[in-house]
Coordinates of C-alpha atoms and ligand atoms in Angstrom, one line a residue:
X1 CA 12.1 -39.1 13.1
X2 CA 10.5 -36.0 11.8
X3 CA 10.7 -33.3 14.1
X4 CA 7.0 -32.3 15.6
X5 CA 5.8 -28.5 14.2
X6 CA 5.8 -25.9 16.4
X7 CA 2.1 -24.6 17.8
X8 CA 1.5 -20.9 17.5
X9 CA -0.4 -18.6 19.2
X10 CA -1.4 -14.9 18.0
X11 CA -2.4 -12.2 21.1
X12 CA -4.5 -9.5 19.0
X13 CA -7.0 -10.6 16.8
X14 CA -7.1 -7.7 14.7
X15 CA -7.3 -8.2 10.9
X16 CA -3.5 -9.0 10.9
X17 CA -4.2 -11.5 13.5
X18 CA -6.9 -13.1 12.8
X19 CA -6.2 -13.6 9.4
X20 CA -2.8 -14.4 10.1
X21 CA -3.9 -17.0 12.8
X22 CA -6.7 -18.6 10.4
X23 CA -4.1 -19.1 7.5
X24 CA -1.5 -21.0 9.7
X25 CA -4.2 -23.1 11.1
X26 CA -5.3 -23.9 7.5
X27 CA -1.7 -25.1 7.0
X28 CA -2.2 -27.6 9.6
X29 CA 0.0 -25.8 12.4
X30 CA -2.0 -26.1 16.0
X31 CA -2.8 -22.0 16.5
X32 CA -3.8 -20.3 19.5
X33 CA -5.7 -16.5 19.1
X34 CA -6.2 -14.7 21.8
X35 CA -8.0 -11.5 22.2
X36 CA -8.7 -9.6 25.5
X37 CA -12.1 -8.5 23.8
X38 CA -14.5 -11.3 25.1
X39 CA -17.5 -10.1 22.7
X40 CA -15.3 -10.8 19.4
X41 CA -14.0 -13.8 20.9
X42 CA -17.4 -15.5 21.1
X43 CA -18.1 -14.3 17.4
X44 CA -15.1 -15.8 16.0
X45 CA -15.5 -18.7 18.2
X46 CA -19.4 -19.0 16.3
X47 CA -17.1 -18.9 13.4
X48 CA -17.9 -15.2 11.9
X49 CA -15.6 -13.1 11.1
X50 CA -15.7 -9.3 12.7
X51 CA -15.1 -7.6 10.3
X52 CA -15.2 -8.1 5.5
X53 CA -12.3 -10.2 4.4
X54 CA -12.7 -12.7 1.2
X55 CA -12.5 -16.2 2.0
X56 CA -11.5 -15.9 5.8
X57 CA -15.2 -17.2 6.8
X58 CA -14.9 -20.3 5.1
X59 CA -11.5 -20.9 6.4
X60 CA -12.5 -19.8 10.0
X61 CA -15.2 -22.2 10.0
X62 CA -13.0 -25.1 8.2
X63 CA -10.2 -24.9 10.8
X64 CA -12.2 -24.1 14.0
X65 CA -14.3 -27.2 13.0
X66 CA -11.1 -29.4 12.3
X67 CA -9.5 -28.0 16.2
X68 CA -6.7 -26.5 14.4
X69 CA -7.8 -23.0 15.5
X70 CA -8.7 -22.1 19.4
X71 CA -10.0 -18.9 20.4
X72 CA -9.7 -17.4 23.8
X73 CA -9.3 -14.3 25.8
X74 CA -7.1 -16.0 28.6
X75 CA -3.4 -15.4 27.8
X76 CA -2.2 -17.5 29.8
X77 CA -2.8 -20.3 26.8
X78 CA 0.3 -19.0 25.2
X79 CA 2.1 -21.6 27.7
X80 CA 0.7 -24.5 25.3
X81 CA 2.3 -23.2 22.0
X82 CA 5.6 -22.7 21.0
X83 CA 6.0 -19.6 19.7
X84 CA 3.9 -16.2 20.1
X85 CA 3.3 -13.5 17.6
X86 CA 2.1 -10.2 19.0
X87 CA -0.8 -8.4 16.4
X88 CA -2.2 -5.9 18.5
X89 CA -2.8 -2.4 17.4
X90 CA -0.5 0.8 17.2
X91 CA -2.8 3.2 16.7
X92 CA -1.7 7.4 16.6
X93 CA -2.2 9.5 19.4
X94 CA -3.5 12.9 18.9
X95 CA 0.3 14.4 17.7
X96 CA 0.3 11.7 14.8
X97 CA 3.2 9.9 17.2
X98 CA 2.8 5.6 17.9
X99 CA 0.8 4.7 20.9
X100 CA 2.3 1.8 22.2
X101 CA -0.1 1.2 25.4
X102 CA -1.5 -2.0 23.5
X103 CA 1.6 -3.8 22.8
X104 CA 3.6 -3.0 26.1
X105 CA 0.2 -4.3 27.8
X106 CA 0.5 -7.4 25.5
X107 CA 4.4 -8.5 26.1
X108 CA 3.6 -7.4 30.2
X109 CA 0.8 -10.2 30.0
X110 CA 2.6 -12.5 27.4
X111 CA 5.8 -12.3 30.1
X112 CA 4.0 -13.1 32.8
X113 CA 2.2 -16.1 31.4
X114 CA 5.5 -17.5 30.3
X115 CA 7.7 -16.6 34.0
X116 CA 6.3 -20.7 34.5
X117 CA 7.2 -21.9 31.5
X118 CA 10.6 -24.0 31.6
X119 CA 10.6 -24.9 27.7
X120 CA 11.8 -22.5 24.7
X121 CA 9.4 -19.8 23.6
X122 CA 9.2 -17.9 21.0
X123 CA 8.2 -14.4 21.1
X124 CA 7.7 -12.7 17.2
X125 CA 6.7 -8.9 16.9
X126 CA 4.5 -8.5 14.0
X127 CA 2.5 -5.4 15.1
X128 CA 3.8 -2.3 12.7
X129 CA 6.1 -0.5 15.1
X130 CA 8.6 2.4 15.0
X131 CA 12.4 1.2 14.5
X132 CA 13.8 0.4 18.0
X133 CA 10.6 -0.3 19.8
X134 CA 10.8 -4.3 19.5
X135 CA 14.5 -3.8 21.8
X136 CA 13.7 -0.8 23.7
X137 CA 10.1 -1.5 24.9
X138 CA 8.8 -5.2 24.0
X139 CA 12.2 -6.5 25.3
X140 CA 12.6 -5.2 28.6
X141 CA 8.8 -5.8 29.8
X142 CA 9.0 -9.0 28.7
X143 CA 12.6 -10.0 30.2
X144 CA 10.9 -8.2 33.2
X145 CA 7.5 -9.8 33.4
X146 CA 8.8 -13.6 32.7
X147 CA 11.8 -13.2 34.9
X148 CA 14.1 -14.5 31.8
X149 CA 16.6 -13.1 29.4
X150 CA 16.2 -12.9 25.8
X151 CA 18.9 -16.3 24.8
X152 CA 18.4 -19.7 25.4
X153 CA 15.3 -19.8 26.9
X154 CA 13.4 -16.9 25.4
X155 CA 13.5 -15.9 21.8
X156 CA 12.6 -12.5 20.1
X157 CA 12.3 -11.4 16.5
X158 CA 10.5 -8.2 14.3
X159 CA 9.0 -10.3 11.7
X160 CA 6.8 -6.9 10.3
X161 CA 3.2 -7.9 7.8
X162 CA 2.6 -7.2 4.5
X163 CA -0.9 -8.2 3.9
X164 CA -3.8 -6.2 2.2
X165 CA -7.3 -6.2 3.0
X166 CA -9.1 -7.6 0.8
X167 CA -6.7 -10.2 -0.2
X168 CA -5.4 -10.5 2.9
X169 CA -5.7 -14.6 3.1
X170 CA -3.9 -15.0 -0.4
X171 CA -1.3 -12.3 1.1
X172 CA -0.2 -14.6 3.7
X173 CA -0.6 -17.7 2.2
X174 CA 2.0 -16.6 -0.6
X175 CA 4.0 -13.7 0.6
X176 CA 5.9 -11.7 -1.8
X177 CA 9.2 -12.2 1.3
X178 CA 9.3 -12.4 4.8
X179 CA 11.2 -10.1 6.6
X180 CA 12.8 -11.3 10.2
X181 CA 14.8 -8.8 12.5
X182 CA 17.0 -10.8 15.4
X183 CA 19.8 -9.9 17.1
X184 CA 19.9 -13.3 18.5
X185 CA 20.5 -16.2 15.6
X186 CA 18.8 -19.0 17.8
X187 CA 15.5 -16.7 17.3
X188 CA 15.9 -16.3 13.4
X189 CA 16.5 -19.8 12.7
X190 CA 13.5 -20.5 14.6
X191 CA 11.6 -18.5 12.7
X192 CA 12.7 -19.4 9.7
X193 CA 12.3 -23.0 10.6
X194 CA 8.5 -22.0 11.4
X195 CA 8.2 -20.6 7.5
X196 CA 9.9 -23.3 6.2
X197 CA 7.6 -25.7 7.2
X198 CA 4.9 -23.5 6.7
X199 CA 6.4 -22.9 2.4
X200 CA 6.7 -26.7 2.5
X201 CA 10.8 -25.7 1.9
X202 CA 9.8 -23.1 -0.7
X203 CA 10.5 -19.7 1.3
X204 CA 10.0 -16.4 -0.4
X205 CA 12.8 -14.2 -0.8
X206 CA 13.8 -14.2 3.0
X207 CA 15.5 -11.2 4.6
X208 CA 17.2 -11.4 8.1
X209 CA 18.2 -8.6 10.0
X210 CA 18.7 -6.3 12.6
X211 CA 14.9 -5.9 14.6
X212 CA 15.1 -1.9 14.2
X213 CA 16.0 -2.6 10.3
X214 CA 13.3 -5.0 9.9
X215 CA 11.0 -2.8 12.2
X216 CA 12.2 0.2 9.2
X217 CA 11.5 -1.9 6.2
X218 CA 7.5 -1.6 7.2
X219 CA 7.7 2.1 7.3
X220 CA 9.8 2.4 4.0
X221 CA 7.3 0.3 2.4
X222 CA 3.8 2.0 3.0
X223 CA 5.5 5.1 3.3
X224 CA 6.7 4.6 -0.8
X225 CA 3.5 3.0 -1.6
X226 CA 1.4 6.3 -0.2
X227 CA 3.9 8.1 -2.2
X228 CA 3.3 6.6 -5.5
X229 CA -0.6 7.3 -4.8
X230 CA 0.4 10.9 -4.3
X231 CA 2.7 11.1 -7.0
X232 CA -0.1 9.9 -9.7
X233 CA -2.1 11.8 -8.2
X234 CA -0.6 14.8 -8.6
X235 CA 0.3 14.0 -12.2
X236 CA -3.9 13.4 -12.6
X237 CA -4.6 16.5 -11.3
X238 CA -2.3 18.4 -13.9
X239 CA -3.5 15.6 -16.8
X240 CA -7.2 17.5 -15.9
X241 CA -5.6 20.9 -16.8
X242 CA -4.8 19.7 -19.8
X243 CA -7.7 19.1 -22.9
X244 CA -7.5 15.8 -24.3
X245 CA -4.9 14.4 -21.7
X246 CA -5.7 10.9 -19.8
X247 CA -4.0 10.1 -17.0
X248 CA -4.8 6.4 -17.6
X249 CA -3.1 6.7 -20.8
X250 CA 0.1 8.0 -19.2
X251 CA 0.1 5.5 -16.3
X252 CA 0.1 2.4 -18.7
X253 CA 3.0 4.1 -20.5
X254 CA 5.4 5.5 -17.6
X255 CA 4.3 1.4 -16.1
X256 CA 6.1 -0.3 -19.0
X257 CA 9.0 1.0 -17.7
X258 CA 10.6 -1.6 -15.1
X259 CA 12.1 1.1 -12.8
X260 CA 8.4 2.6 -12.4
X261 CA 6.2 -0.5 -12.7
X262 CA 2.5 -0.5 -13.5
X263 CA 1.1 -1.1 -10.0
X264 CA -0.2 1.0 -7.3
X265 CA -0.6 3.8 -10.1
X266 CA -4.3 4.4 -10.4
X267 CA -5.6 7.7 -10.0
X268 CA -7.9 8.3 -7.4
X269 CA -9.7 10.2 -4.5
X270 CA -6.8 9.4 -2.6
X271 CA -5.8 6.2 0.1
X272 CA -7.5 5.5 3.0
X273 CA -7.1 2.6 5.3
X274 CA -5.7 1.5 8.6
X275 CA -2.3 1.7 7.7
X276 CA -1.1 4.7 5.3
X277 CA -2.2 7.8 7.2
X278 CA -1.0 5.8 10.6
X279 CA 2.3 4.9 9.5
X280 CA 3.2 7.8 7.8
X281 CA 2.2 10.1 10.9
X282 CA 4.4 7.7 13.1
X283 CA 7.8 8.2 10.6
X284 CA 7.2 11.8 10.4
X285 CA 7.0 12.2 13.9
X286 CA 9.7 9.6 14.8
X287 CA 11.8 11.4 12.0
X288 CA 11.0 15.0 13.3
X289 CA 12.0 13.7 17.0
X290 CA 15.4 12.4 15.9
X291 CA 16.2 15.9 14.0
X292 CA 14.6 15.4 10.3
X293 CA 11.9 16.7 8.6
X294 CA 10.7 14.0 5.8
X295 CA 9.2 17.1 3.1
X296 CA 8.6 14.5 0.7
X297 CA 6.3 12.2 3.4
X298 CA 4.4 15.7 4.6
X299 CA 4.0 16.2 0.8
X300 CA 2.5 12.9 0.4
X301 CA 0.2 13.0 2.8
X302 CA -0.9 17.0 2.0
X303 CA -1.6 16.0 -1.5
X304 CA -3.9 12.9 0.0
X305 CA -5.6 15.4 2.1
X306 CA -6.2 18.0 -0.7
X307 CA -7.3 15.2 -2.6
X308 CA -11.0 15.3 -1.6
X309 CA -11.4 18.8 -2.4
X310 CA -10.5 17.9 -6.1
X311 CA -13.2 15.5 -6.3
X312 CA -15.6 17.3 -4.3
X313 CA -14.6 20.5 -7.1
X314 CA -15.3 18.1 -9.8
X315 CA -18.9 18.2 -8.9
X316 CA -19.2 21.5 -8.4
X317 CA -17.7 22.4 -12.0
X318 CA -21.3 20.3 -12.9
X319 CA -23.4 21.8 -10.6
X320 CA -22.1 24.9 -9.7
X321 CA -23.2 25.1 -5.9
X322 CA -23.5 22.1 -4.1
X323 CA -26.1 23.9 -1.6
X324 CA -29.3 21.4 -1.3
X325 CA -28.5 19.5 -4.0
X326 CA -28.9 15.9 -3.9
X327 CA -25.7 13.9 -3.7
X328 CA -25.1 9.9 -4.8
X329 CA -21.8 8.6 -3.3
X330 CA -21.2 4.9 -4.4
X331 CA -18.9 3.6 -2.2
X332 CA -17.6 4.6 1.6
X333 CA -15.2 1.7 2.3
X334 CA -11.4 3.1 1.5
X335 CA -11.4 0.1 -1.2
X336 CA -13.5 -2.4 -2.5
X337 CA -13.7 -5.6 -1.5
X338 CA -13.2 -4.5 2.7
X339 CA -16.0 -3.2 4.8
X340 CA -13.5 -0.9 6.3
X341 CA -14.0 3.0 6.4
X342 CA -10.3 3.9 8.4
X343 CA -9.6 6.9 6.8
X344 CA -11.5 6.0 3.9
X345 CA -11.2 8.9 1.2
X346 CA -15.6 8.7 1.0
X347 CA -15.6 10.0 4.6
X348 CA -13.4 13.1 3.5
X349 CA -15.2 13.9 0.4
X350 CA -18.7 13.6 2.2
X351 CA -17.6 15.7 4.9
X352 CA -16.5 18.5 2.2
X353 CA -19.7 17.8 0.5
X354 CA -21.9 18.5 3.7
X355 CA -20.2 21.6 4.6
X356 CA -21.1 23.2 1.1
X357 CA -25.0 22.1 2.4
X358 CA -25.5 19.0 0.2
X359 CA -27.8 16.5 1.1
X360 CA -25.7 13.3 0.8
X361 CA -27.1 9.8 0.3
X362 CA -24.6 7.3 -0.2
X363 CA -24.4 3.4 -1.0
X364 CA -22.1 0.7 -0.5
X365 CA -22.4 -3.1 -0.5
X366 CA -20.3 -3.7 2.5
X367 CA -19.7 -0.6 4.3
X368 CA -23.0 0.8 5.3
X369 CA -23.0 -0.4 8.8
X370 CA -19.1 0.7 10.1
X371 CA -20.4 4.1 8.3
X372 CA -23.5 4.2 10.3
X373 CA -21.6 4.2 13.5
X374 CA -19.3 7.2 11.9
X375 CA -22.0 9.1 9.7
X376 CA -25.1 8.7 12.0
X377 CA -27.6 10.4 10.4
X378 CA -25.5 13.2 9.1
X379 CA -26.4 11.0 5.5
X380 CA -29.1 9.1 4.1
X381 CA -27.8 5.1 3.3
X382 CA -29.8 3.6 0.6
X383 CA -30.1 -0.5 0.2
X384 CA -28.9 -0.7 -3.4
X385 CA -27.2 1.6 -6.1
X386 CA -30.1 2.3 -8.1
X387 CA -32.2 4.3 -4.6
X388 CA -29.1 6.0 -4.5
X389 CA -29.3 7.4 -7.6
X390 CA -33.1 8.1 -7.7
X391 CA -33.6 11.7 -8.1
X392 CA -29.6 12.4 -7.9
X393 CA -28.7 16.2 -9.3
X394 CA -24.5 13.9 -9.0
X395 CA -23.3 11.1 -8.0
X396 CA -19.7 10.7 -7.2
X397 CA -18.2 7.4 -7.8
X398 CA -15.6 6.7 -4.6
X399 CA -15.1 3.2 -4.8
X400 CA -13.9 0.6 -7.0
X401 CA -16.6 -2.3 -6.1
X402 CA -17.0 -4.7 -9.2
X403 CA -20.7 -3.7 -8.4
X404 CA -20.5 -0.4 -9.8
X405 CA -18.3 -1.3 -12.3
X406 CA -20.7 -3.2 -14.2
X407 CA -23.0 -0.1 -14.3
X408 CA -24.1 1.3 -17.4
X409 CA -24.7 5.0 -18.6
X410 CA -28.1 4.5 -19.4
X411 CA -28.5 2.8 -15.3
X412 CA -27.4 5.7 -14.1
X413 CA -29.5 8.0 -16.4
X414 CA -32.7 6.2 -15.4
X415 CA -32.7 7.1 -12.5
X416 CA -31.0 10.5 -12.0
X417 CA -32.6 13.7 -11.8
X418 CA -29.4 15.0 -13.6
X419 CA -27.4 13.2 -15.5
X420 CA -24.0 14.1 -14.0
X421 CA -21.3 11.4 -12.8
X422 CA -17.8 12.0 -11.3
X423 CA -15.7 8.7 -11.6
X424 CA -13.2 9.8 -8.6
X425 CA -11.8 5.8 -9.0
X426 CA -11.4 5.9 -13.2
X427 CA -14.0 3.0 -13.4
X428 CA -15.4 3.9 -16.7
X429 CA -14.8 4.9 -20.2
X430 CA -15.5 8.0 -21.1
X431 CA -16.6 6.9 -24.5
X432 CA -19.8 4.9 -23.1
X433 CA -20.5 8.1 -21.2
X434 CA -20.5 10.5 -23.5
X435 CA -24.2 11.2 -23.4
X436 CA -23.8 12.4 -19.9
X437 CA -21.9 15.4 -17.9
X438 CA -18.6 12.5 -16.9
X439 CA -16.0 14.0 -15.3
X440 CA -13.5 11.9 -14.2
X441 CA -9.9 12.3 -11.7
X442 CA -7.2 13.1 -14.1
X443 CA -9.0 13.3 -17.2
X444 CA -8.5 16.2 -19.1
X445 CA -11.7 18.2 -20.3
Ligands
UDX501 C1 -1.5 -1.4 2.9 C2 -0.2 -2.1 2.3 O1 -0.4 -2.3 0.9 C3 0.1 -3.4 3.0 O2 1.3 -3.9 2.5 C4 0.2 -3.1 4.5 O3 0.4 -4.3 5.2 C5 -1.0 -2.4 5.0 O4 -1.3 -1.2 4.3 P1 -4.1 -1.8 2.6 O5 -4.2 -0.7 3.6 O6 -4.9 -3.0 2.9 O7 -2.6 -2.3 2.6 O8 -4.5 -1.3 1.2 P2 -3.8 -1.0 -0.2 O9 -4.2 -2.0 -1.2 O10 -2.3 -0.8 -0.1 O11 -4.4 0.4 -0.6 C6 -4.3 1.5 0.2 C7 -5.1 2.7 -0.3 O12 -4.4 3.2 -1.5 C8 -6.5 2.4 -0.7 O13 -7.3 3.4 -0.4 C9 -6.4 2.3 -2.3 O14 -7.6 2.5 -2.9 C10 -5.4 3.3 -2.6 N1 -4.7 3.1 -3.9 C11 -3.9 2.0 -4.0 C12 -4.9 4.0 -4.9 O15 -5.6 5.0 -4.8 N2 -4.2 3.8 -6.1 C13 -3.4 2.7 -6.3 O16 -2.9 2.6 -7.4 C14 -3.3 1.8 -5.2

């Protein structure tokens, strides 16, 4: 007889969790989320999604429809399923170090739901924590709160997330691997048993481990991505010294090579997001706590930093001063295809931009109302890219929406009061441009 899958249940319905929770549903398993916020419970409960993700409406509504998904905000449902990932938050605190309030409130309430409980659970740490907090913190409030012993009743495992926004559903339907961190086997094969079923046999590149190496590998890997931003951006910001030098150019060609690749190598205004800035804050500090100083990581994030400034000195090398001159910025969220503004590079550049006395109105055709809450009425938002631009002295391009991609010189010229353009995202060519003042990041002029 075939043996019954396992139901799962997700405590944080974040964009890792709810994502994560709608994707196994879709693979049939029976899945559980649970969120203490009892507002966004009721809206994903109508089926709508809190927050800009492609595709996760349509399968929220499919699987909430079909009773694969539940929603709640009462933990103690976790008792029904088999196995529990935590996906709360781990925000910074003020000195750039993890705050863990979130997930040590989780495991207290996950234990204490589960102290009843006299079959096998599961508990699987997938919120992005510093290396040794799944042992030293999850493990003892939870062996505390449910009165058991991680072993043969209670099960524990890192099992970090990989996903993007923006293709976050594809993400975790087909993982690149799956990392799982156990120092007790019955845990990992359970985990693995989960992803096995949920592959249909066909596991990505698996890797088990220690929790604290697994708990590393998530750090290692935003912290090398946010490093290869910084590193082409620093080689744009010399390519613009230099007449006649393309930075695009010289990423395709350093791509070809298979020890450099050609990914996460386009020149920009520098990453934003949930996760960079967070996780790199957290290392450095963990790192700086345990006696090292990670130069290359403070680099990284410097050069992000200083990274606004060089767009926001790209329109004044067209405009001189930026003092009560009208200022277009197409696109706030930190990428396109996400309505997300965490630490999106737009806020930093508009903030530079207001300083020098520029009167900013900006566009974006997701954003507008997470910016709203942030910007206020510090800006103007306008309902389309063409108002944005109407009687523009610049307009700084800051994200890569296909929207604005498919904009032409002459749209922009239209409706400008000056025709000058700064491509901080390297959307264009600069050929079909040439009739305007285009500069663009790490282009040479
Ligand atoms: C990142 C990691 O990629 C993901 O594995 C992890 O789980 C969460 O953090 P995400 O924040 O969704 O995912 O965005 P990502 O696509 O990695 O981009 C991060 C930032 O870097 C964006 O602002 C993006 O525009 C910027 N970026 C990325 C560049 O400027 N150039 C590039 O070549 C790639």
């Amino acid at each position: 007889m075939r043996k019954k899958t396992a139901a799962v249940s997700f405590i944080g319905l974040g964009y890792v969790g709810l994502c994560t929770a709608t994707v196994f549903a879709a693979k049939g398993l029976k899945t559980v989320g649970i969120d203490i916020d009892k507002d966004k419970v009721n809206q994903i409960a109508a089926g709508k999604p809190p927050f800009h993700e492609p595709g996760l409406a349509r399968l929220l509504k499919t699987t909430l429809r079909q009773r694969r998904l539940h929603v709640t905000n009462d933990t103690t449902e976790v008792e029904k399923t088999d196995i529990t990932f935590l996906t709360v938050g781990t925000p910074s605190k003020p000195d750039g170090s993890i705050d863990l309030t979130y997930i040590t409130n989780a495991a207290r309430d996950l234990g204490s739901a589960l102290r009843n409980k006299d079959k096998y659970h599961l508990v699987v740490v997938k919120s992005t924590v510093i290396p040794g907090t799944t042992t030293s913190t999850v493990k003892p409030v939870l062996e505390r709160e449910s009165g058991k012993t991680i072993g043969p009743d209670l099960g524990m495992c890192t099992n970090p997330e990989f996903l993007k926004e923006g293709t976050a559903i594809q993400d975790t339907f087909s993982p690149d691997k799956i990392v799982i961190g156990s120092n007790d086997p019955k845990s990992a094969n359970r985990l693995k048993l989960l992803y096995q079923r949920f592959h249909r046999g066909k596991l990505p590149p698996t890797i088990l481990t220690t929790p604290e190496t697994a708990e590393m590998i998530k750090y290692a890997s935003n912290a090398f991505l946010a490093t290869k931003v910084s590193y082409i951006n620093t080689i744009a910001n010399i390519c613009q010294t230099l007449p006649g030098v393309n930075v695009e150019t010289v990423a395709h060609a350093i791509g070809l090579d298979p020890r450099i690749g050609p990914l996460f190598l386009k020149a920009g205004p520098g990453y934003g997001g949930s996760c960079f800035h967070k996780d790199l804050q957290a290392l450095i500090n963990y790192s700086n706590n345990n006696g090292y100083e990670p130069a290359l990581f403070r680099a990284t994030e410097e050069v992000n930093e200083e990274q606004a400034s060089r767009v926001v000195a790209l329109s004044e090398k067209l405009l001189g001063q930026l003092d009560h001159r009208r200022i277009a910025v197409l696109g706030l969220s930190f990428k396109k295809d996400t309505d997300d503004i965490r630490e999106a590079a737009s806020v930093r550049v508009i903030d530079r931009l207001r300083k020098k006395g520029a009167h900013v109105v900006a566009y974006d055709p997701a954003a507008v109302p997470n910016a709203k809450k942030l910007l206020a009425n510090s800006i103007e938002f306008a309902e389309d890219p063409y108002s944005a631009l109407k009687g523009a002295d610049c307009c700084i391009v800051m994200t890569e929406w296909d929207e604005f991609r498919k904009l032409k010189a002459k749209d922009y010229q239209t409706q400008m009061r000056l025709p000058n353009i700064v491509d901080a995202r390297r959307l264009y060519d600069p050929e079909d441009f040439k009739d305007m003042n285009f500069l663009a990041v790490g282009l040479g002029s």
